[in-house]
Coordinates of C-alpha atoms in Angstrom, one line a residue:
M1 CA 18.8 131.7 122.2
I2 CA 21.0 134.6 121.1
K3 CA 23.8 131.9 122.6
F4 CA 22.2 129.4 120.4
L5 CA 21.6 131.3 117.4
Y6 CA 26.0 131.6 118.1
M7 CA 27.0 128.4 118.6
R8 CA 25.4 127.6 114.7
N9 CA 28.1 129.8 114.0
T10 CA 31.5 127.5 113.1
R11 CA 33.8 130.6 114.2
F12 CA 32.2 131.5 117.0
K13 CA 32.8 128.1 118.4
W14 CA 35.8 128.3 117.8
F15 CA 36.4 131.3 120.2
I16 CA 34.5 129.9 122.3
C17 CA 36.9 127.2 122.3
V18 CA 40.2 128.8 123.2
I19 CA 38.5 130.4 126.3
V20 CA 37.9 127.2 127.5
I21 CA 41.2 126.6 127.1
L22 CA 42.4 129.3 128.8
G23 CA 41.6 127.6 131.8
N24 CA 44.3 125.2 131.3
F25 CA 46.6 127.7 129.9
V26 CA 46.9 129.9 133.0
G27 CA 47.5 126.0 135.2
M28 CA 50.5 125.3 133.4
L29 CA 51.9 128.7 133.5
D30 CA 51.0 129.2 137.2
S31 CA 52.7 125.9 137.8
T32 CA 56.6 126.3 135.6
T33 CA 56.7 129.3 137.5
V34 CA 56.1 128.2 140.5
Q35 CA 58.6 125.2 140.5
L36 CA 61.2 128.0 139.4
A37 CA 60.5 130.3 142.6
L38 CA 60.8 127.4 145.0
Y39 CA 64.4 128.5 146.6
P40 CA 63.8 132.3 146.4
I41 CA 60.6 131.4 148.9
A42 CA 62.3 129.7 150.5
K43 CA 64.8 132.0 150.9
N44 CA 62.6 135.0 151.6
L45 CA 60.1 132.9 154.2
N46 CA 62.9 131.5 155.6
I47 CA 62.7 128.1 155.5
T48 CA 63.7 124.5 154.4
L49 CA 63.6 123.3 150.8
S50 CA 62.0 120.6 152.5
Q51 CA 58.9 122.7 153.2
I52 CA 58.8 124.6 150.3
Q53 CA 57.6 121.0 148.1
W54 CA 54.6 121.2 150.3
I55 CA 53.6 124.8 147.9
I56 CA 53.6 122.4 144.7
V57 CA 52.4 119.5 146.6
A58 CA 49.0 121.1 148.6
Y59 CA 47.5 122.3 145.4
M60 CA 47.7 119.0 143.2
L61 CA 46.8 117.6 146.6
I62 CA 43.3 120.0 146.7
L63 CA 43.4 119.9 142.5
T64 CA 43.1 116.3 142.3
V65 CA 40.6 114.9 145.2
F66 CA 38.2 117.4 143.9
L67 CA 38.1 116.8 140.3
P68 CA 34.8 114.3 140.4
F69 CA 32.9 116.5 142.9
F70 CA 33.5 119.2 140.1
G71 CA 33.1 117.0 137.8
K72 CA 29.8 116.1 138.8
L73 CA 28.7 119.9 139.2
G74 CA 29.5 120.7 135.8
D75 CA 27.0 117.6 134.6
L76 CA 23.9 119.7 136.8
F77 CA 24.5 123.1 136.8
P78 CA 25.2 125.6 133.7
K79 CA 28.0 125.5 132.3
N80 CA 29.3 128.5 132.1
K81 CA 28.8 130.1 135.7
I82 CA 30.5 126.6 136.7
Y83 CA 33.6 127.9 134.2
S84 CA 34.0 131.4 135.1
T85 CA 33.4 131.0 138.7
G86 CA 36.5 128.4 138.6
F87 CA 38.3 131.3 136.9
L88 CA 37.1 133.6 139.4
I89 CA 38.3 131.7 142.5
F90 CA 41.7 130.5 140.4
G91 CA 42.5 134.4 140.5
T92 CA 41.7 135.4 143.8
G93 CA 44.0 132.5 145.1
A94 CA 46.6 134.2 142.7
L95 CA 45.8 137.9 143.5
L96 CA 46.5 136.2 147.7
N97 CA 49.4 134.8 146.6
C98 CA 51.2 138.0 145.9
F99 CA 50.4 139.2 149.0
A100 CA 51.2 136.2 151.5
P101 CA 52.2 137.6 155.1
N102 CA 53.8 133.7 155.4
F103 CA 54.4 130.4 154.7
G104 CA 51.3 129.1 156.1
M105 CA 48.9 131.5 155.1
L106 CA 51.2 130.9 151.0
I107 CA 49.7 127.2 151.2
V108 CA 45.6 128.4 152.1
F109 CA 46.1 130.5 149.2
R110 CA 47.9 128.9 147.0
C111 CA 45.0 125.8 147.5
I112 CA 42.4 128.8 147.5
E113 CA 43.5 129.0 143.9
A114 CA 43.5 124.8 143.1
L115 CA 39.8 125.1 143.9
G116 CA 40.2 126.8 141.0
A117 CA 41.9 125.1 139.3
S118 CA 39.9 122.2 139.7
I119 CA 37.1 123.2 138.5
L120 CA 39.0 124.3 135.5
V121 CA 40.6 120.9 134.7
S122 CA 37.5 119.0 135.5
N123 CA 35.0 120.5 133.4
G124 CA 36.8 122.1 130.3
N125 CA 37.4 118.5 128.4
G126 CA 33.4 117.9 128.8
I127 CA 32.5 121.8 127.7
I128 CA 34.9 121.1 124.3
A129 CA 33.4 117.5 123.8
T130 CA 29.7 119.2 124.4
L131 CA 30.7 121.9 121.4
F132 CA 32.6 119.8 118.8
K133 CA 31.4 116.9 117.3
G134 CA 33.5 114.1 114.8
K135 CA 36.6 115.8 113.0
D136 CA 36.4 119.0 114.9
R137 CA 36.3 117.3 118.8
G138 CA 39.6 115.9 117.9
T139 CA 41.2 118.9 116.9
A140 CA 39.8 121.1 119.8
L141 CA 41.9 118.8 122.3
G142 CA 44.7 118.8 119.8
L143 CA 44.0 122.5 120.0
N144 CA 44.1 122.5 123.5
A145 CA 47.2 119.9 123.9
S146 CA 49.3 122.6 122.0
I147 CA 48.0 125.5 124.2
I148 CA 48.9 123.5 127.5
A149 CA 52.2 122.8 125.7
I150 CA 52.8 126.5 125.6
G151 CA 52.4 127.3 128.8
G152 CA 54.7 125.3 129.3
M153 CA 57.1 126.7 127.4
T154 CA 56.6 130.7 128.1
G155 CA 56.2 129.1 131.9
P156 CA 60.2 128.9 132.7
A157 CA 60.9 132.2 130.6
L158 CA 58.4 134.4 132.2
G159 CA 58.7 133.1 135.5
G160 CA 62.6 133.1 135.6
A161 CA 62.5 136.9 134.2
M162 CA 59.4 138.1 136.9
I163 CA 61.5 136.4 139.9
H164 CA 64.7 138.4 139.0
F165 CA 63.8 141.8 138.1
F166 CA 60.2 142.0 140.1
G167 CA 61.0 139.1 143.1
W168 CA 58.7 135.6 143.0
R169 CA 56.0 137.6 144.7
S170 CA 55.2 138.7 140.7
I171 CA 55.2 135.2 139.4
F172 CA 51.4 135.3 140.3
A173 CA 50.4 138.6 138.8
P174 CA 50.1 137.9 134.7
V175 CA 47.6 135.0 135.6
V176 CA 45.3 137.7 137.2
P177 CA 43.9 139.7 134.4
I178 CA 43.5 136.1 132.3
A179 CA 41.4 135.0 135.0
L180 CA 39.5 137.8 134.9
I181 CA 39.0 138.9 131.3
S182 CA 38.7 134.9 130.8
A183 CA 35.7 134.5 133.8
Y184 CA 34.1 137.4 131.8
L185 CA 34.2 136.0 128.8
S186 CA 32.8 132.1 130.2
Y187 CA 30.0 134.0 131.6
K188 CA 28.7 135.3 128.5
L189 CA 29.7 133.1 126.1
I190 CA 30.0 129.8 127.1
P191 CA 26.1 127.6 126.2
S192 CA 24.6 126.8 129.0
Y193 CA 23.6 123.9 128.7
H194 CA 23.0 121.1 131.7
H195 CA 20.8 118.6 132.4
K196 CA 17.3 120.2 134.0
K197 CA 17.3 117.8 137.6
E198 CA 17.4 117.9 141.7
F199 CA 20.9 118.4 143.3
K200 CA 21.5 115.5 144.6
F201 CA 25.1 114.6 146.1
D202 CA 26.4 112.2 147.8
Y203 CA 29.0 114.2 151.1
K204 CA 29.4 111.0 152.8
G205 CA 30.8 109.3 149.8
F206 CA 32.7 112.3 149.1
I207 CA 35.0 112.5 152.1
Y208 CA 35.5 108.8 151.9
F209 CA 36.9 109.6 149.0
T210 CA 38.7 112.7 149.6
I211 CA 40.4 110.8 153.2
A212 CA 41.1 107.6 150.5
L213 CA 43.7 110.1 147.6
F214 CA 44.4 112.4 150.0
A215 CA 46.4 109.2 152.4
L216 CA 47.7 107.6 148.5
L217 CA 48.5 110.9 147.9
L218 CA 50.2 111.9 150.8
A219 CA 51.8 108.9 151.2
I220 CA 53.8 108.5 147.0
S221 CA 54.7 112.4 147.5
E222 CA 56.6 111.7 151.0
G223 CA 57.4 108.0 151.0
H224 CA 60.7 108.6 150.1
S225 CA 62.0 111.2 152.1
W226 CA 60.1 109.2 155.5
G227 CA 61.0 105.8 153.8
W228 CA 58.5 103.7 152.4
K229 CA 58.6 100.8 155.5
S230 CA 58.1 103.1 158.3
L231 CA 55.0 103.8 160.1
K232 CA 53.7 106.7 158.5
I233 CA 53.7 105.2 155.2
A234 CA 51.9 101.8 156.6
A235 CA 49.1 103.9 158.3
L236 CA 48.2 105.8 155.6
G237 CA 48.5 102.9 153.4
V238 CA 45.3 101.1 155.6
L239 CA 44.2 104.6 155.9
T240 CA 43.9 104.3 151.8
L241 CA 42.3 100.8 151.1
V242 CA 39.7 101.6 154.9
F243 CA 38.5 104.7 153.3
G244 CA 38.6 103.4 149.9
G245 CA 36.4 100.7 150.3
L246 CA 34.1 102.4 151.9
F247 CA 33.9 104.7 149.0
Y248 CA 33.5 102.0 146.8
F249 CA 31.0 100.1 148.2
R250 CA 28.8 102.9 149.2
D251 CA 29.0 104.7 145.6
K252 CA 27.9 100.9 144.1
K253 CA 24.5 101.1 146.3
I254 CA 23.3 104.3 146.0
N255 CA 21.2 105.7 143.3
Y256 CA 23.1 109.1 143.3
P257 CA 26.7 108.6 143.1
M258 CA 29.4 110.8 143.0
I259 CA 31.1 108.6 140.7
N260 CA 28.8 106.1 138.3
F261 CA 31.4 103.0 138.5
K262 CA 29.3 101.7 135.4
M263 CA 31.4 103.3 133.0
F264 CA 34.2 101.0 133.9
K265 CA 31.8 98.6 132.6
I266 CA 32.7 101.3 129.3
K267 CA 36.5 99.1 128.2
T268 CA 37.6 102.1 125.8
F269 CA 36.8 104.5 129.0
T270 CA 38.6 102.3 131.4
L271 CA 41.8 100.9 129.7
G272 CA 42.0 104.9 128.1
N273 CA 42.0 106.4 131.3
I274 CA 45.0 103.3 131.8
A275 CA 46.6 104.4 129.3
V276 CA 46.7 108.3 130.2
M277 CA 48.2 107.4 133.7
T278 CA 50.7 105.2 132.5
S279 CA 51.9 107.4 130.1
Y280 CA 52.2 110.1 131.4
M281 CA 54.2 108.0 134.3
A282 CA 56.4 107.6 131.2
M283 CA 56.1 110.9 130.5
F284 CA 58.1 112.2 133.9
T285 CA 60.3 109.5 134.9
N286 CA 62.4 111.5 131.7
S287 CA 61.4 115.2 132.4
I288 CA 62.3 114.9 136.9
L289 CA 65.6 113.6 135.7
L290 CA 66.5 115.1 132.4
P291 CA 66.9 118.9 133.9
M292 CA 69.2 117.2 136.7
F293 CA 71.2 115.5 133.9
L294 CA 72.0 118.5 132.2
Q295 CA 73.4 120.4 134.7
G296 CA 74.7 117.8 136.9
I297 CA 77.0 115.5 134.9
M298 CA 76.4 117.6 131.3
K299 CA 77.7 121.2 133.0
Y300 CA 75.2 123.4 131.2
N301 CA 73.4 126.3 133.8
A302 CA 70.1 126.9 134.3
F303 CA 69.4 129.0 131.2
I304 CA 71.2 126.5 128.7
A305 CA 69.2 123.9 130.1
G306 CA 65.6 124.8 130.0
L307 CA 66.4 125.8 126.4
L308 CA 67.5 122.5 125.9
I309 CA 64.6 121.2 127.8
L310 CA 62.0 123.6 125.0
P311 CA 61.9 120.6 122.1
Y312 CA 60.1 118.6 123.7
S313 CA 57.3 121.3 124.3
L314 CA 58.1 122.7 120.5
A315 CA 57.1 119.4 119.0
Q316 CA 54.2 118.8 121.7
C317 CA 52.9 121.9 120.1
I318 CA 53.3 121.7 116.3
S319 CA 52.6 117.7 116.7
S320 CA 49.1 117.6 119.0
P321 CA 46.4 119.5 116.4
F322 CA 47.2 116.8 113.8
A323 CA 46.9 114.2 115.8
G324 CA 43.7 115.1 117.4
S325 CA 42.4 116.1 113.3
Y326 CA 43.7 112.7 111.8
A327 CA 41.9 111.6 115.1
G328 CA 38.2 112.9 115.3
K329 CA 38.3 111.9 111.2
H330 CA 40.2 108.2 111.3
G331 CA 39.7 107.2 114.3
S332 CA 42.5 106.5 117.6
K333 CA 43.6 103.4 116.9
L334 CA 46.6 103.9 115.1
L335 CA 47.9 107.0 116.9
T336 CA 47.6 105.7 120.3
R337 CA 49.2 103.1 119.2
V338 CA 52.1 104.9 117.1
G339 CA 52.5 107.3 120.2
P340 CA 53.5 105.0 122.7
C341 CA 55.8 103.0 120.1
I342 CA 57.6 106.6 119.4
Y343 CA 58.4 108.3 123.2
I344 CA 59.8 104.6 124.0
T345 CA 62.2 105.5 121.0
A346 CA 63.1 108.2 122.4
L347 CA 63.5 106.8 126.0
L348 CA 65.6 104.1 124.7
I349 CA 67.8 106.8 123.4
F350 CA 67.6 108.6 127.0
T351 CA 69.4 105.0 127.9
T352 CA 72.5 105.6 126.1
F353 CA 73.6 109.5 127.4
D354 CA 76.7 109.5 129.2
T355 CA 79.4 112.4 129.7
H356 CA 80.0 112.2 125.8
T357 CA 76.5 113.0 124.7
K358 CA 75.9 115.9 121.9
I359 CA 73.6 119.0 122.2
W360 CA 71.9 117.5 119.3
E361 CA 71.5 114.1 120.8
V362 CA 69.3 116.0 123.3
I363 CA 67.6 118.0 121.2
F364 CA 66.4 114.5 119.2
A365 CA 65.9 112.8 121.6
S366 CA 63.4 115.6 123.0
I367 CA 61.6 116.1 119.6
I368 CA 61.1 112.9 119.1
M369 CA 59.2 112.0 122.6
G370 CA 57.1 115.4 122.3
I371 CA 55.7 114.3 119.1
G372 CA 55.2 110.8 120.5
N373 CA 53.8 112.7 123.6
G374 CA 51.6 115.0 121.0
C375 CA 50.6 111.7 118.5
F376 CA 48.6 110.0 121.6
Q377 CA 47.2 112.4 124.0
S378 CA 44.7 114.5 121.8
P379 CA 43.2 111.0 120.5
S380 CA 43.4 109.2 123.3
N381 CA 41.1 111.7 124.9
N382 CA 39.3 112.3 122.5
A383 CA 38.3 108.2 122.1
I384 CA 38.0 108.4 125.7
L385 CA 35.4 111.1 126.2
T386 CA 33.7 109.8 122.7
S387 CA 32.7 106.6 124.7
V388 CA 30.1 108.0 127.1
K389 CA 27.1 109.7 127.1
K390 CA 26.9 113.5 126.6
E391 CA 24.9 113.4 130.3
E392 CA 28.3 112.2 132.1
L393 CA 30.9 114.2 129.5
G394 CA 31.6 116.2 133.2
I395 CA 32.3 113.4 135.4
A396 CA 33.8 111.6 132.2
S397 CA 36.3 114.7 131.8
G398 CA 37.1 114.6 135.6
I399 CA 37.7 111.6 135.6
L400 CA 40.1 111.8 132.7
S401 CA 42.0 114.4 134.4
L402 CA 42.0 111.9 137.7
A403 CA 44.4 109.6 135.5
R404 CA 46.5 112.6 133.9
N405 CA 46.9 114.1 138.1
L406 CA 47.5 110.3 139.6
G407 CA 50.3 109.8 136.5
N408 CA 52.0 112.8 137.1
I409 CA 51.9 112.7 140.7
L410 CA 53.3 108.8 140.8
G411 CA 55.9 109.5 137.5
V412 CA 57.4 112.4 140.0
A413 CA 56.9 109.8 143.0
I414 CA 58.2 106.3 141.3
T415 CA 61.0 108.7 139.4
I416 CA 62.4 109.9 142.5
T417 CA 62.2 106.8 144.6
L418 CA 63.7 104.7 142.0
F419 CA 66.8 106.6 141.7
E420 CA 68.0 107.5 144.8
Q421 CA 68.2 103.7 145.8
F422 CA 69.7 102.7 142.3
R423 CA 72.6 105.7 143.4
N424 CA 72.7 104.2 147.1
M425 CA 73.2 101.3 145.5
F426 CA 76.0 102.9 143.2
A427 CA 77.4 104.9 145.6
D428 CA 81.2 103.5 145.9
E429 CA 81.7 103.7 142.0
G430 CA 81.8 107.9 142.2
F431 CA 79.2 110.6 141.6
V432 CA 79.0 110.6 137.9
K433 CA 78.9 106.5 137.5
A434 CA 76.6 106.1 140.2
F435 CA 74.5 109.0 138.5
L436 CA 74.4 107.8 135.0
N437 CA 73.3 104.1 136.1
S438 CA 70.9 105.5 137.8
Y439 CA 69.9 107.5 135.5
H440 CA 69.9 104.1 133.0
L441 CA 68.1 102.0 135.2
T442 CA 65.3 105.1 135.9
M443 CA 64.9 105.2 132.4
V444 CA 64.2 101.6 131.7
F445 CA 61.3 101.3 133.8
G446 CA 59.5 104.6 132.2
I447 CA 59.6 101.9 129.5
V448 CA 57.8 99.5 131.4
F449 CA 55.2 102.0 132.1
A450 CA 55.0 103.1 128.4
L451 CA 55.1 99.6 127.8
I452 CA 51.6 99.0 129.9
C453 CA 50.5 102.2 128.0
L454 CA 50.9 100.9 124.4
I455 CA 49.2 97.4 125.8
C456 CA 46.2 99.1 127.4
S457 CA 45.4 101.4 124.5
I458 CA 46.4 98.3 121.7
F459 CA 42.9 96.5 123.8
A460 CA 41.3 99.3 124.8
Y461 CA 40.8 101.3 121.0
R462 CA 40.4 98.5 118.8
E463 CA 38.2 100.3 116.1
N464 CA 38.6 102.5 113.7
H465 CA 36.1 105.0 114.5
E466 CA 34.4 105.4 118.2
H467 CA 30.9 105.0 118.3
I468 CA 29.2 108.5 118.8
H469 CA 27.4 108.6 122.0
V470 CA 27.0 112.9 121.5

């Protein structure tokens, strides 16, 4: 009763919203600081750089495969208990990382951390959608995108300072107190709304899904190093098709599927998720290669390169709340078309970069890219979550996060593969010329991903005001 009365207070709802968003913030803060720590970790633990990538890959694999499972739990169990548990598991994993005795245990602890992150990521947007309607929902989702961007901005600076003064283990420490405090506040303040029904979960389908997705993501992550025509990649492809098919046909015929495939009959939901996935593929095309261009071609040091990347996150941070608020009031149709057009413009500018590119040009293009992404993400999320029923918000949020993570992984894997193949093609022209030609051609594929996003958006969001289910 007390929580219900609190929920009538608008300011209190926004306070709860910030607590929920902290789940995404700590995840972004952790991931950006870990990327900076890969080299000192490899040196300290005496392992190769090819091995060290599993600190990120293992984390992403575990986080991704469990998203539908935890999204389902979020629909069946009290949301305050689910979300606080996510914070506790995440904080425990981060704390254990600080004391990992060897590389193997560090990977295990990162997987524990990823389980907590999966709970937070799969349920965060669903809780926000439960708290707010209409314009406020769009504003809240925009605030979520802004705080994630802040995590992306503060992570490199904070991580670099802590690695320099205290060593790589210290980078995991800042999220521990945040996670513990947020776990307590989540348990006490988030509404315990849930659907009171018997818990039934398709464990066999979950195993099929996990094997299929693990094989797919492993192939995507390792294809550029193992070779796309290698026996390992072929075997992983077969595993993906076999177990993916088993999962699909099983979940279609049972009464309690892990993923309700009927949701994909909703055009906005299906095309919206494809648009989100391809938007992240387009974003990562530049996010992976721009730091390499700044350091390898322009010869800026890592600190200057980091500062030149900041305008992207800052522009997204500023534009996201306005875009979310606009979408909540006027619908998602306009901004989900304008957003891709804006970052297509940015990608076109990046294809002109060469050894004579000025700092202001890098900043200008990064700002345009950030504005485009800020205009697209929160309106798209708002429309996708608005298109489903209230009791399906948890699983819808999990699928949305799954689409986002797949976009991240596909973007990284495809970008690296294309860039290396193009650079081998132009190897005879010298390092600088080969790099620039490869950079420009890879940006063209980023534009293709953005065009697919734009086309899906045009057909997904054809009305100015979404039909409100909640």
